[in-house]
Structures are given as C-alpha cells and as structure tokens.
C-alpha cells in the first residue's frame, strides 16, 4: 500500500513539473520570458519594512524574493514573498496591476521569484504588507519546493541541496549569517591589534605543521607530486622570520581523514603568529578574543550550547596536562619514571597504545581517555609532552614538556598554541624524530622541511603562535551539534557509488 501511494505521488509530482514547463513555454510565447530579465531595482527588504513601518507607511517600495505561499480569491489575491531578511505579504488586486498582469500572476507558482512594487500598508488583521501596483516575474521555478510534499527534514538531502535547505529552513539561514558575522568580528579584533592578514600556498611540496595525513595530487605543468596543506603554520612562521611581526590567515586546510560530528576533510582554520610573546600571551589574546566575539555577535558572554550554559565572561581555567590527568584519572605522571612504567599503567587502566609510543604519548592518551569529556567550561590545558609537540619550545624547568596549550570548551578542542620553537638545531632534531616515527608507521608524522630550517637559521624572534578551528567556534556560538551544520557544502559521499 505504501509503495502504491508513493508511485501515485511520484506521478502527481511529474505532472506538476510538466505543468511548470508548459507555463514557461506559454510565457516565452507571449514574449514574457522571465529569464531574459537581467536586473531589478530593490529599494527595501522585508524586515526593514516591518521594523520601520511608522516611517515607511504609505511609501512606495520595491521588494524581490521567492513566492512561498499564494491565495487567489477572484479579483484579489495574497502572496507571501521571502527575501534575505525574512517574509512579507503582498496584496495583489486586478484593478491595481491591470487585468493582463493579474491573469499572468494567477498562474505563478510557489517557488517563483518575483519583484513587487507598491505601497506599504497594514491589513485589517494587523499584518504589515505591500499593496502591489506592479508584479514582475524575475525567474520561473521548474521544481517543486520540498515542503509541498514531505518537508525538508532529511539531513542527507539538506546537506546535498543546501540551496533548498536555506529556502525552507529559516534557522539554517540564520546560522550562516551568524558565521559570516563571527569571522568579521574576529578580523576586526585582530586588525585592531595590528595583525596583518596574509595568504599562503594551498599546494605544497611538504604538508607540515600538524599531525595529519595529507591529500596528494600531481602538478602537470611541473611534473611534480604536491600535497594540499594540512596547516598554515610553516609559511606563516617564514613571514615572522621576514619581519612581519603580527600575521594571521583564515583559510581552508585539507586532512585526509574520516568524517564525524567534529571533523570534515576540508575545514576553515585560522592561525596567527606574534613576535616577542609566548604561549601566555596567546592565552590572554584567545580569552579576550572569544569573549569579544561572543559579546559582539551574540550580545552576551553566556552562551547556551545544548542544555548547558557556557560562561565566557569568567576567567578561563588554566591547568597543566599532568595536573588534569592527576585530577580526573588519579595518575600522577610526574612520578612515572619512564616509558616502560607508563605502558604498565596504561595496561592497568585499559588505555590502548602502540609499541612506538613513549611516556609522553601515553600521558596524552590518558588525557584523551579520562579528561577531555570533563572539560565543559572554557579550560586551557597547558604544558604538553615533547613527544606530541615537534614545533614547540621546551619548558626550561621541565625539559620533557613544552610551552603549549589547547583550549577546551564543551569537551572539544577549540585551539592549539605554542611558544614557537625557534632553535634550528633543536628543530632539526625534532624533525629527525618525526622521520623515525614516519618510518615506524606513523603516516601523520611531520616530514623534514629544509627550507623552513633554513628560515630558522636566518633567525626567528621569540614568537607565540596559535591555530583556531573556526568551524568549531561557529558550532559553539550558533548552538549546532555537528560540523556539517555550519559548513554550507559539507563533504558528502557521491551518490553514484
């Protein structure tokens, strides 16, 4: 029975699609092909009219948008038009727009894009509307909007057809308007602090600066294999060497990894570097920036995420990784003498590790297993083990650890920062250790970058650097559960496979 109903519905839909094409053919034959129109002068938008009704009452305006509903009642009709800001009703009467125009209007479909010229007024029921004196068909919709049949609730279709999702779901549009405002707010914050925005290569010979597997491609003109960047770090540091003391870049990076609620193979990363400061300076800047963006874009520093209130107005907690593991797992790695003892502890606690892992790697595994899920409110986790931080300065008083932090909010890493390693000799040794890890099977290990080492030998000042996952920040500030909900066109498996 369900299959029969579906077949009937598909037949009805196909007939409606055929009718729309016939309507277009009739318009073309009548010399009213909407696709020949090249422009339309818009003087107002829906919310602007509603919010400033007292000033706009009786004023002639022109609006443009998509017909979302339509009621034809003999000599007069109503239609609802959706534009960038929202929806507004229009009263369309035969005597106001002319008999011929009204006859054409009655045949317009939900989904068609129209321009409406007329006076702003308020109906007897109190709805602010436009009394149309002219209606122009600007584009003919040849498809049926999904809500006509079953609503646009299928998430797979929503992600694949984001254009339809934006039409049908107002909250989705608001999310992406917010995303744009968040990025603009970040830029203003950094510009006010004398940072310079720059652009660096996406196609690189050596994809370094992070622990991730790169995408690989071939450059035909040079007959060379190249990779898509996984990080912005190594080129931005070159600019610090070159004397650009404060730089940042917001751009796409690409990591050949799986998809889940927090990860997409291409995502937006922001990295910034500031000469003559350290990771403490980066913590202060980050706390100030998150607070600034929340206040400017959301109007408050108290953000609701899911059913939890996140307070970015309070000072962010600061705790070392060793102390965090001690607090939440009951294990003090300061008392663990070596790798063998760390592996024994891991066995006792059921923490999985690989043969190549050393004490610092296992500390990080303990952190991931026992601590991350506890870090709901903003928390800086500091002083990571050297084994997982190949580009970071060592702590002078604790050589097995480095001056690094990660910010966690809602149990998610929001950024990663260092006092940048500027010792070329130490850096070469770190690269050598990474090469050994790569040879041992770690496909995400950094590879030696000789040009970067040459830049360090020329001399890089003491520098603080940081990388932010912009998509995760947008998720937080727009209360979205998955990264796909803040990417206009997330990565999807091909329907052909």
Short mmCIF file of C-alpha atoms in Angstrom, two decimals:
data_model
loop_
_atom_site.label_atom_id
_atom_site.label_comp_id
_atom_site.label_asym_id
_atom_site.label_seq_id
_atom_site.Cartn_x
_atom_site.Cartn_y
_atom_site.Cartn_z
CA UNK A 1 0.00 0.00 0.00
CA UNK A 2 2.79 2.43 0.92
CA UNK A 3 4.59 1.62 -2.34
CA UNK A 4 1.38 2.26 -4.31
CA UNK A 5 0.88 5.64 -2.60
CA UNK A 6 4.48 6.56 -3.36
CA UNK A 7 4.00 5.72 -7.05
CA UNK A 8 0.85 7.84 -7.20
CA UNK A 9 2.66 10.72 -5.50
CA UNK A 10 5.56 10.48 -7.95
CA UNK A 11 3.12 10.53 -10.90
CA UNK A 12 1.40 13.62 -9.46
CA UNK A 13 4.76 15.29 -8.96
CA UNK A 14 5.87 14.53 -12.51
CA UNK A 15 2.63 16.03 -13.81
CA UNK A 16 3.17 19.20 -11.78
CA UNK A 17 6.71 19.52 -13.11
CA UNK A 18 5.38 19.12 -16.65
CA UNK A 19 2.81 21.85 -15.99
CA UNK A 20 5.53 24.26 -14.83
CA UNK A 21 7.47 23.75 -18.05
CA UNK A 22 4.31 24.34 -20.04
CA UNK A 23 3.74 27.59 -18.14
CA UNK A 24 7.27 28.69 -19.03
CA UNK A 25 6.68 27.84 -22.68
CA UNK A 26 3.49 29.93 -22.64
CA UNK A 27 5.35 32.86 -21.09
CA UNK A 28 8.05 32.68 -23.75
CA UNK A 29 5.42 32.51 -26.48
CA UNK A 30 3.72 35.58 -25.01
CA UNK A 31 7.03 37.49 -25.07
CA UNK A 32 7.38 37.39 -21.28
CA UNK A 33 10.36 35.08 -20.84
CA UNK A 34 11.47 35.77 -17.24
CA UNK A 35 15.00 34.54 -17.94
CA UNK A 36 15.59 37.47 -20.27
CA UNK A 37 15.32 39.94 -17.37
CA UNK A 38 18.82 40.99 -16.31
CA UNK A 39 18.20 43.18 -13.26
CA UNK A 40 15.61 44.55 -10.86
CA UNK A 41 15.89 47.60 -8.63
CA UNK A 42 15.24 46.61 -4.99
CA UNK A 43 14.65 49.52 -2.61
CA UNK A 44 13.70 47.68 0.61
CA UNK A 45 13.71 44.32 2.37
CA UNK A 46 11.04 42.59 4.43
CA UNK A 47 12.34 43.12 7.97
CA UNK A 48 13.42 46.66 7.20
CA UNK A 49 9.83 47.47 6.21
CA UNK A 50 8.34 45.79 9.29
CA UNK A 51 10.78 47.30 11.77
CA UNK A 52 10.38 50.82 10.38
CA UNK A 53 6.71 50.70 9.49
CA UNK A 54 5.88 54.07 11.02
CA UNK A 55 8.38 55.74 8.70
CA UNK A 56 7.53 53.61 5.63
CA UNK A 57 3.72 53.60 5.88
CA UNK A 58 2.28 54.78 2.56
CA UNK A 59 5.71 54.83 0.93
CA UNK A 60 6.25 53.15 -2.44
CA UNK A 61 8.85 50.36 -2.27
CA UNK A 62 10.12 47.58 -4.50
CA UNK A 63 10.99 44.22 -2.98
CA UNK A 64 12.11 40.98 -4.59
CA UNK A 65 12.05 37.39 -3.43
CA UNK A 66 10.58 33.92 -3.74
CA UNK A 67 6.85 33.23 -3.52
CA UNK A 68 6.40 30.93 -0.51
CA UNK A 69 2.60 30.89 -0.44
CA UNK A 70 -0.25 32.25 -2.55
CA UNK A 71 -4.02 32.65 -2.14
CA UNK A 72 -6.05 33.56 -5.21
CA UNK A 73 -9.50 34.97 -4.46
CA UNK A 74 -11.16 36.11 -7.68
CA UNK A 75 -10.20 39.72 -8.35
CA UNK A 76 -7.72 39.97 -5.48
CA UNK A 77 -5.01 37.71 -4.08
CA UNK A 78 -2.35 37.50 -1.40
CA UNK A 79 1.14 36.12 -1.73
CA UNK A 80 3.99 35.80 0.73
CA UNK A 81 7.46 36.68 -0.55
CA UNK A 82 10.70 35.59 1.11
CA UNK A 83 13.89 37.64 0.76
CA UNK A 84 17.23 37.69 2.57
CA UNK A 85 15.75 39.14 5.77
CA UNK A 86 12.52 37.16 6.05
CA UNK A 87 8.98 37.22 4.67
CA UNK A 88 6.45 39.88 3.77
CA UNK A 89 2.90 39.69 2.49
CA UNK A 90 1.71 41.37 -0.67
CA UNK A 91 -1.87 42.22 -1.62
CA UNK A 92 -2.29 41.82 -5.38
CA UNK A 93 -5.53 43.14 -6.91
CA UNK A 94 -6.62 43.04 -10.55
CA UNK A 95 -7.65 46.67 -10.51
CA UNK A 96 -4.24 47.74 -9.17
CA UNK A 97 -1.90 45.86 -11.53
CA UNK A 98 -4.13 45.52 -14.59
CA UNK A 99 -6.21 42.67 -16.00
CA UNK A 100 -3.47 41.14 -18.18
CA UNK A 101 -0.82 41.24 -15.45
CA UNK A 102 -3.26 39.77 -12.96
CA UNK A 103 -4.06 36.90 -15.31
CA UNK A 104 -0.36 36.07 -15.51
CA UNK A 105 0.07 36.47 -11.73
CA UNK A 106 -2.65 33.92 -11.02
CA UNK A 107 -0.58 31.33 -12.89
CA UNK A 108 2.63 31.99 -10.94
CA UNK A 109 3.79 29.13 -8.73
CA UNK A 110 5.16 28.79 -5.22
CA UNK A 111 8.92 28.94 -5.72
CA UNK A 112 8.83 31.56 -8.48
CA UNK A 113 10.95 34.67 -7.88
CA UNK A 114 9.10 37.95 -8.29
CA UNK A 115 9.64 41.66 -7.93
CA UNK A 116 6.82 43.63 -6.31
CA UNK A 117 6.32 47.37 -6.46
CA UNK A 118 3.72 49.01 -4.27
CA UNK A 119 2.76 50.96 -1.15
CA UNK A 120 3.39 49.80 2.39
CA UNK A 121 0.21 49.38 4.44
CA UNK A 122 -1.30 47.41 7.31
CA UNK A 123 -4.19 44.99 6.76
CA UNK A 124 -7.32 44.84 8.92
CA UNK A 125 -5.76 41.87 10.75
CA UNK A 126 -2.68 43.95 11.57
CA UNK A 127 -0.21 42.41 9.12
CA UNK A 128 2.25 44.80 7.51
CA UNK A 129 2.02 44.28 3.76
CA UNK A 130 2.64 45.76 0.33
CA UNK A 131 -0.28 46.82 -1.86
CA UNK A 132 1.12 45.85 -5.25
CA UNK A 133 0.91 48.21 -8.20
CA UNK A 134 3.23 46.07 -10.30
CA UNK A 135 4.34 42.41 -10.15
CA UNK A 136 7.27 41.21 -12.28
CA UNK A 137 8.21 37.56 -12.74
CA UNK A 138 12.02 37.51 -12.43
CA UNK A 139 12.66 33.76 -12.54
CA UNK A 140 10.47 30.71 -13.10
CA UNK A 141 10.91 27.80 -10.69
CA UNK A 142 10.71 24.50 -12.56
CA UNK A 143 10.95 22.35 -9.43
CA UNK A 144 8.56 21.82 -6.52
CA UNK A 145 9.80 23.06 -3.14
CA UNK A 146 10.13 20.00 -0.87
CA UNK A 147 7.77 21.18 1.85
CA UNK A 148 4.96 20.95 -0.67
CA UNK A 149 5.21 17.17 -0.28
CA UNK A 150 7.11 15.98 2.77
CA UNK A 151 9.11 18.83 4.22
CA UNK A 152 12.89 19.19 4.09
CA UNK A 153 13.82 17.15 7.15
CA UNK A 154 16.07 14.51 5.59
CA UNK A 155 19.54 15.60 6.69
CA UNK A 156 21.29 13.95 3.74
CA UNK A 157 19.17 15.94 1.27
CA UNK A 158 19.61 19.09 3.35
CA UNK A 159 23.41 18.87 3.15
CA UNK A 160 23.46 17.91 -0.54
CA UNK A 161 20.92 20.58 -1.54
CA UNK A 162 21.92 23.38 0.80
CA UNK A 163 20.31 25.90 -1.55
CA UNK A 164 16.90 24.30 -0.87
CA UNK A 165 17.70 23.98 2.83
CA UNK A 166 18.35 27.74 3.01
CA UNK A 167 14.98 28.43 1.38
CA UNK A 168 12.93 26.11 3.57
CA UNK A 169 14.63 26.44 6.97
CA UNK A 170 14.96 29.96 8.34
CA UNK A 171 17.19 28.82 11.21
CA UNK A 172 19.72 27.42 8.75
CA UNK A 173 19.99 30.78 7.02
CA UNK A 174 20.46 32.48 10.41
CA UNK A 175 23.32 30.10 11.25
CA UNK A 176 25.27 31.06 8.14
CA UNK A 177 24.56 34.76 8.58
CA UNK A 178 25.99 34.33 12.10
CA UNK A 179 29.02 32.50 10.71
CA UNK A 180 29.82 35.46 8.48
CA UNK A 181 29.44 37.86 11.41
CA UNK A 182 31.71 35.72 13.61
CA UNK A 183 34.52 35.77 11.05
CA UNK A 184 34.09 39.52 10.52
CA UNK A 185 34.25 40.06 14.29
CA UNK A 186 37.47 38.03 14.53
CA UNK A 187 39.02 40.11 11.76
CA UNK A 188 38.08 43.36 13.49
CA UNK A 189 39.51 42.12 16.78
CA UNK A 190 42.85 41.22 15.20
CA UNK A 191 43.02 44.25 12.92
CA UNK A 192 42.57 46.48 15.97
CA UNK A 193 45.63 44.79 17.48
CA UNK A 194 47.81 45.49 14.44
CA UNK A 195 47.73 41.98 12.99
CA UNK A 196 48.12 41.74 9.22
CA UNK A 197 46.01 39.27 7.25
CA UNK A 198 48.00 37.29 4.69
CA UNK A 199 47.58 34.38 2.26
CA UNK A 200 49.91 31.41 1.88
CA UNK A 201 50.05 28.45 -0.56
CA UNK A 202 47.50 25.64 -0.54
CA UNK A 203 49.50 23.36 -2.85
CA UNK A 204 52.76 22.47 -1.12
CA UNK A 205 55.66 20.07 -1.55
CA UNK A 206 55.75 19.31 2.18
CA UNK A 207 52.47 19.34 4.11
CA UNK A 208 53.72 20.05 7.63
CA UNK A 209 52.70 21.87 10.76
CA UNK A 210 50.20 19.30 12.06
CA UNK A 211 49.76 15.60 12.67
CA UNK A 212 47.50 14.61 9.79
CA UNK A 213 47.54 12.63 6.56
CA UNK A 214 47.51 14.94 3.52
CA UNK A 215 45.67 14.70 0.23
CA UNK A 216 48.07 14.20 -2.67
CA UNK A 217 47.80 15.35 -6.26
CA UNK A 218 50.01 15.93 -9.31
CA UNK A 219 51.07 19.24 -10.80
CA UNK A 220 51.09 18.56 -14.56
CA UNK A 221 52.95 21.70 -15.62
CA UNK A 222 55.90 20.94 -13.33
CA UNK A 223 55.51 17.15 -13.46
CA UNK A 224 55.72 17.07 -9.67
CA UNK A 225 53.66 15.45 -6.93
CA UNK A 226 52.27 18.00 -4.47
CA UNK A 227 50.01 17.95 -1.43
CA UNK A 228 47.14 20.04 -0.16
CA UNK A 229 48.13 21.88 3.00
CA UNK A 230 47.13 20.45 6.37
CA UNK A 231 48.17 23.55 8.30
CA UNK A 232 49.13 27.20 7.83
CA UNK A 233 52.00 27.16 10.30
CA UNK A 234 55.29 26.81 8.47
CA UNK A 235 54.65 29.54 5.89
CA UNK A 236 53.34 31.99 8.48
CA UNK A 237 56.48 31.43 10.57
CA UNK A 238 58.56 32.23 7.49
CA UNK A 239 56.78 35.61 7.45
CA UNK A 240 57.73 36.19 11.10
CA UNK A 241 61.33 35.50 10.05
CA UNK A 242 60.84 38.06 7.29
CA UNK A 243 59.94 40.75 9.83
CA UNK A 244 56.13 40.78 9.66
CA UNK A 245 55.69 40.79 13.41
CA UNK A 246 51.95 40.01 13.64
CA UNK A 247 50.29 37.90 10.94
CA UNK A 248 47.17 35.78 10.61
CA UNK A 249 45.42 33.78 7.94
CA UNK A 250 41.88 32.41 7.73
CA UNK A 251 41.69 29.69 5.12
CA UNK A 252 40.82 26.16 4.12
CA UNK A 253 43.06 23.26 5.06
CA UNK A 254 42.66 19.65 3.97
CA UNK A 255 43.18 16.47 6.00
CA UNK A 256 42.67 13.02 4.54
CA UNK A 257 40.74 11.62 7.46
CA UNK A 258 37.26 10.42 8.40
CA UNK A 259 34.03 12.36 8.80
CA UNK A 260 32.13 12.73 12.05
CA UNK A 261 30.31 15.40 14.04
CA UNK A 262 33.59 17.28 14.66
CA UNK A 263 35.61 16.56 11.52
CA UNK A 264 35.32 17.34 7.81
CA UNK A 265 38.20 16.67 5.38
CA UNK A 266 38.29 20.34 4.39
CA UNK A 267 37.66 22.91 7.07
CA UNK A 268 38.43 26.50 7.99
CA UNK A 269 41.49 27.13 10.12
CA UNK A 270 42.82 30.40 11.44
CA UNK A 271 46.42 30.66 12.55
CA UNK A 272 48.13 33.72 13.94
CA UNK A 273 51.71 34.43 14.99
CA UNK A 274 53.04 37.27 17.09
CA UNK A 275 56.71 38.03 17.56
CA UNK A 276 58.16 38.77 21.01
CA UNK A 277 55.48 36.95 23.02
CA UNK A 278 54.91 33.38 24.25
CA UNK A 279 52.08 30.96 24.92
CA UNK A 280 50.97 33.01 27.92
CA UNK A 281 50.43 35.96 25.59
CA UNK A 282 48.45 33.65 23.28
CA UNK A 283 46.25 32.56 26.20
CA UNK A 284 45.45 36.17 27.07
CA UNK A 285 44.71 37.02 23.43
CA UNK A 286 42.50 33.95 22.98
CA UNK A 287 40.46 34.60 26.09
CA UNK A 288 39.95 38.23 25.07
CA UNK A 289 39.01 37.26 21.50
CA UNK A 290 36.45 34.59 22.44
CA UNK A 291 34.84 36.97 24.91
CA UNK A 292 34.83 39.81 22.36
CA UNK A 293 33.28 37.73 19.56
CA UNK A 294 30.58 36.26 21.83
CA UNK A 295 29.60 39.69 23.11
CA UNK A 296 29.65 41.34 19.68
CA UNK A 297 27.84 38.61 17.74
CA UNK A 298 25.59 37.02 20.38
CA UNK A 299 25.13 40.06 22.60
CA UNK A 300 26.28 38.14 25.69
CA UNK A 301 29.23 36.19 27.04
CA UNK A 302 26.90 33.49 28.41
CA UNK A 303 26.26 31.03 25.60
CA UNK A 304 23.79 28.17 25.67
CA UNK A 305 25.11 25.06 23.98
CA UNK A 306 22.67 22.17 24.03
CA UNK A 307 21.31 22.30 27.57
CA UNK A 308 24.50 23.74 29.12
CA UNK A 309 25.32 27.40 29.77
CA UNK A 310 28.89 28.27 28.85
CA UNK A 311 30.19 31.36 30.67
CA UNK A 312 32.93 33.09 28.70
CA UNK A 313 32.74 36.14 30.90
CA UNK A 314 34.60 34.41 33.74
CA UNK A 315 38.39 33.90 33.66
CA UNK A 316 39.18 30.68 31.78
CA UNK A 317 40.57 27.87 33.94
CA UNK A 318 44.26 27.06 33.38
CA UNK A 319 45.65 23.61 34.23
CA UNK A 320 48.65 21.56 33.10
CA UNK A 321 48.07 18.27 31.28
CA UNK A 322 49.84 16.40 34.10
CA UNK A 323 47.60 18.01 36.74
CA UNK A 324 44.48 17.39 34.64
CA UNK A 325 45.27 13.67 34.34
CA UNK A 326 46.05 13.57 38.05
CA UNK A 327 42.73 15.29 38.81
CA UNK A 328 40.47 13.18 36.61
CA UNK A 329 42.33 9.85 36.24
CA UNK A 330 44.11 9.70 39.58
CA UNK A 331 47.50 9.12 37.95
CA UNK A 332 50.47 11.45 38.56
CA UNK A 333 52.80 11.21 35.56
CA UNK A 334 55.41 13.27 37.40
CA UNK A 335 56.02 10.11 39.44
CA UNK A 336 56.15 7.82 36.38
CA UNK A 337 59.87 7.25 35.73
CA UNK A 338 59.93 6.01 32.13
CA UNK A 339 58.07 4.61 29.13
CA UNK A 340 58.01 1.07 30.49
CA UNK A 341 56.28 2.23 33.68
CA UNK A 342 53.83 4.36 31.64
CA UNK A 343 52.87 1.36 29.49
CA UNK A 344 52.33 -0.74 32.60
CA UNK A 345 49.96 1.95 33.95
CA UNK A 346 48.14 2.03 30.62
CA UNK A 347 47.66 -1.74 30.77
CA UNK A 348 46.23 -1.44 34.26
CA UNK A 349 43.82 1.34 33.24
CA UNK A 350 42.81 -0.25 29.92
CA UNK A 351 44.32 2.54 27.80
CA UNK A 352 45.28 1.27 24.34
CA UNK A 353 48.68 2.28 22.97
CA UNK A 354 51.09 1.30 20.20
CA UNK A 355 54.57 -0.19 20.61
CA UNK A 356 56.18 3.01 19.28
CA UNK A 357 54.53 5.19 21.91
CA UNK A 358 56.70 6.76 24.59
CA UNK A 359 55.85 8.10 28.04
CA UNK A 360 54.65 11.46 26.70
CA UNK A 361 52.42 9.80 24.10
CA UNK A 362 50.83 7.69 26.82
CA UNK A 363 50.23 10.75 29.01
CA UNK A 364 48.33 12.25 26.07
CA UNK A 365 46.33 9.02 25.65
CA UNK A 366 45.36 9.19 29.33
CA UNK A 367 44.27 12.79 28.80
CA UNK A 368 42.10 11.84 25.81
CA UNK A 369 40.60 8.88 27.66
CA UNK A 370 39.84 10.40 31.05
CA UNK A 371 39.96 14.21 30.83
CA UNK A 372 38.55 15.62 27.58
CA UNK A 373 34.96 14.64 28.34
CA UNK A 374 35.13 16.58 31.64
CA UNK A 375 36.18 19.94 30.13
CA UNK A 376 32.84 21.67 29.54
CA UNK A 377 33.60 25.24 30.67
CA UNK A 378 36.49 27.12 28.98
CA UNK A 379 39.74 25.49 30.09
CA UNK A 380 43.32 25.99 28.93
CA UNK A 381 45.23 22.70 29.18
CA UNK A 382 48.95 23.56 29.27
CA UNK A 383 52.42 22.05 29.10
CA UNK A 384 52.14 19.06 26.77
CA UNK A 385 54.75 16.27 26.49
CA UNK A 386 57.50 16.91 23.96
CA UNK A 387 56.74 13.70 22.05
CA UNK A 388 53.49 15.13 20.65
CA UNK A 389 54.76 18.70 20.10
CA UNK A 390 57.53 18.75 17.45
CA UNK A 391 57.36 22.50 16.75
CA UNK A 392 57.22 23.84 20.32
CA UNK A 393 59.75 25.31 22.75
CA UNK A 394 60.75 23.17 25.71
CA UNK A 395 59.90 24.33 29.20
CA UNK A 396 63.26 25.45 30.68
CA UNK A 397 62.47 23.94 34.09
CA UNK A 398 60.89 20.73 32.73
CA UNK A 399 62.66 19.55 29.54
CA UNK A 400 60.29 16.64 28.82
CA UNK A 401 57.46 19.14 28.36
CA UNK A 402 56.81 22.13 26.11
CA UNK A 403 55.15 25.54 26.31
CA UNK A 404 51.93 24.57 24.60
CA UNK A 405 48.23 24.82 25.39
CA UNK A 406 44.91 23.71 23.99
CA UNK A 407 41.62 25.41 24.79
CA UNK A 408 38.70 23.08 25.52
CA UNK A 409 35.03 24.14 25.61
CA UNK A 410 32.11 21.68 25.62
CA UNK A 411 34.66 18.83 25.70
CA UNK A 412 36.08 19.93 22.35
CA UNK A 413 39.47 21.30 21.43
CA UNK A 414 38.92 24.86 20.16
CA UNK A 415 42.52 25.89 19.52
CA UNK A 416 46.13 24.81 19.87
CA UNK A 417 49.02 27.17 20.72
CA UNK A 418 52.76 27.22 21.32
CA UNK A 419 55.70 29.23 22.37
CA UNK A 420 57.16 28.56 18.94
CA UNK A 421 60.40 26.64 18.60
CA UNK A 422 62.94 28.99 17.01
CA UNK A 423 66.12 26.97 17.62
CA UNK A 424 67.08 25.48 14.21
CA UNK A 425 69.35 22.84 15.76
CA UNK A 426 66.63 21.61 18.11
CA UNK A 427 64.10 21.79 15.29
CA UNK A 428 66.26 19.56 13.06
CA UNK A 429 66.47 17.00 15.87
CA UNK A 430 62.68 17.10 16.27
CA UNK A 431 62.22 16.56 12.53
CA UNK A 432 64.62 13.60 12.74
CA UNK A 433 62.47 12.08 15.49
CA UNK A 434 59.38 12.63 13.33
CA UNK A 435 61.10 10.90 10.40
CA UNK A 436 61.75 7.91 12.65
CA UNK A 437 58.08 7.87 13.66
CA UNK A 438 57.08 8.01 9.98
CA UNK A 439 59.39 5.10 9.18
CA UNK A 440 57.82 3.18 12.07
CA UNK A 441 54.37 3.55 10.52
CA UNK A 442 53.07 6.92 11.72
CA UNK A 443 51.58 8.33 8.49
CA UNK A 444 50.70 11.59 10.28
CA UNK A 445 54.25 12.40 11.35
CA UNK A 446 55.83 15.67 10.16
CA UNK A 447 58.47 15.39 7.44
CA UNK A 448 61.69 17.41 7.35
CA UNK A 449 61.26 20.81 5.69
CA UNK A 450 64.71 22.06 4.69
CA UNK A 451 63.56 25.49 3.54
CA UNK A 452 61.81 26.04 6.88
CA UNK A 453 65.01 25.02 8.68
CA UNK A 454 66.90 27.50 6.51
CA UNK A 455 64.46 30.23 7.57
CA UNK A 456 65.05 29.39 11.24
CA UNK A 457 68.79 29.53 10.68
CA UNK A 458 68.38 33.05 9.32
CA UNK A 459 66.69 33.79 12.63
CA UNK A 460 63.16 33.87 14.04
CA UNK A 461 62.45 36.00 17.14
CA UNK A 462 60.70 34.55 20.20
CA UNK A 463 57.16 34.03 18.93
CA UNK A 464 53.76 32.93 20.15
CA UNK A 465 51.52 31.12 17.69
CA UNK A 466 48.05 29.60 17.68
CA UNK A 467 45.61 27.75 15.45
CA UNK A 468 41.81 28.01 15.80
CA UNK A 469 39.16 25.70 14.37
CA UNK A 470 36.76 28.31 13.04
CA UNK A 471 34.03 25.76 12.36
CA UNK A 472 34.02 24.58 15.97
CA UNK A 473 33.79 28.17 17.22
CA UNK A 474 30.81 28.72 14.91
CA UNK A 475 29.22 25.50 16.22
CA UNK A 476 29.59 26.82 19.77
CA UNK A 477 28.17 30.28 19.12
CA UNK A 478 25.28 29.05 16.96
CA UNK A 479 24.43 26.03 19.15
CA UNK A 480 24.91 23.49 16.38
CA UNK A 481 25.71 19.84 17.23
CA UNK A 482 27.68 18.87 14.11
CA UNK A 483 30.29 20.48 11.89
CA UNK A 484 28.14 19.79 8.82
CA UNK A 485 25.55 22.18 10.23
CA UNK A 486 28.00 25.10 9.96
CA UNK A 487 29.52 24.21 6.57
CA UNK A 488 27.50 25.42 3.61
CA UNK A 489 28.61 22.48 1.49
CA UNK A 490 29.99 19.68 3.69
CA UNK A 491 31.82 16.72 2.17
CA UNK A 492 29.37 14.01 1.11
CA UNK A 493 29.88 10.60 -0.44
CA UNK A 494 29.00 10.58 -4.13
CA UNK A 495 25.51 9.26 -4.90
CA UNK A 496 26.99 7.40 -7.87
CA UNK A 497 28.87 4.99 -5.58
#
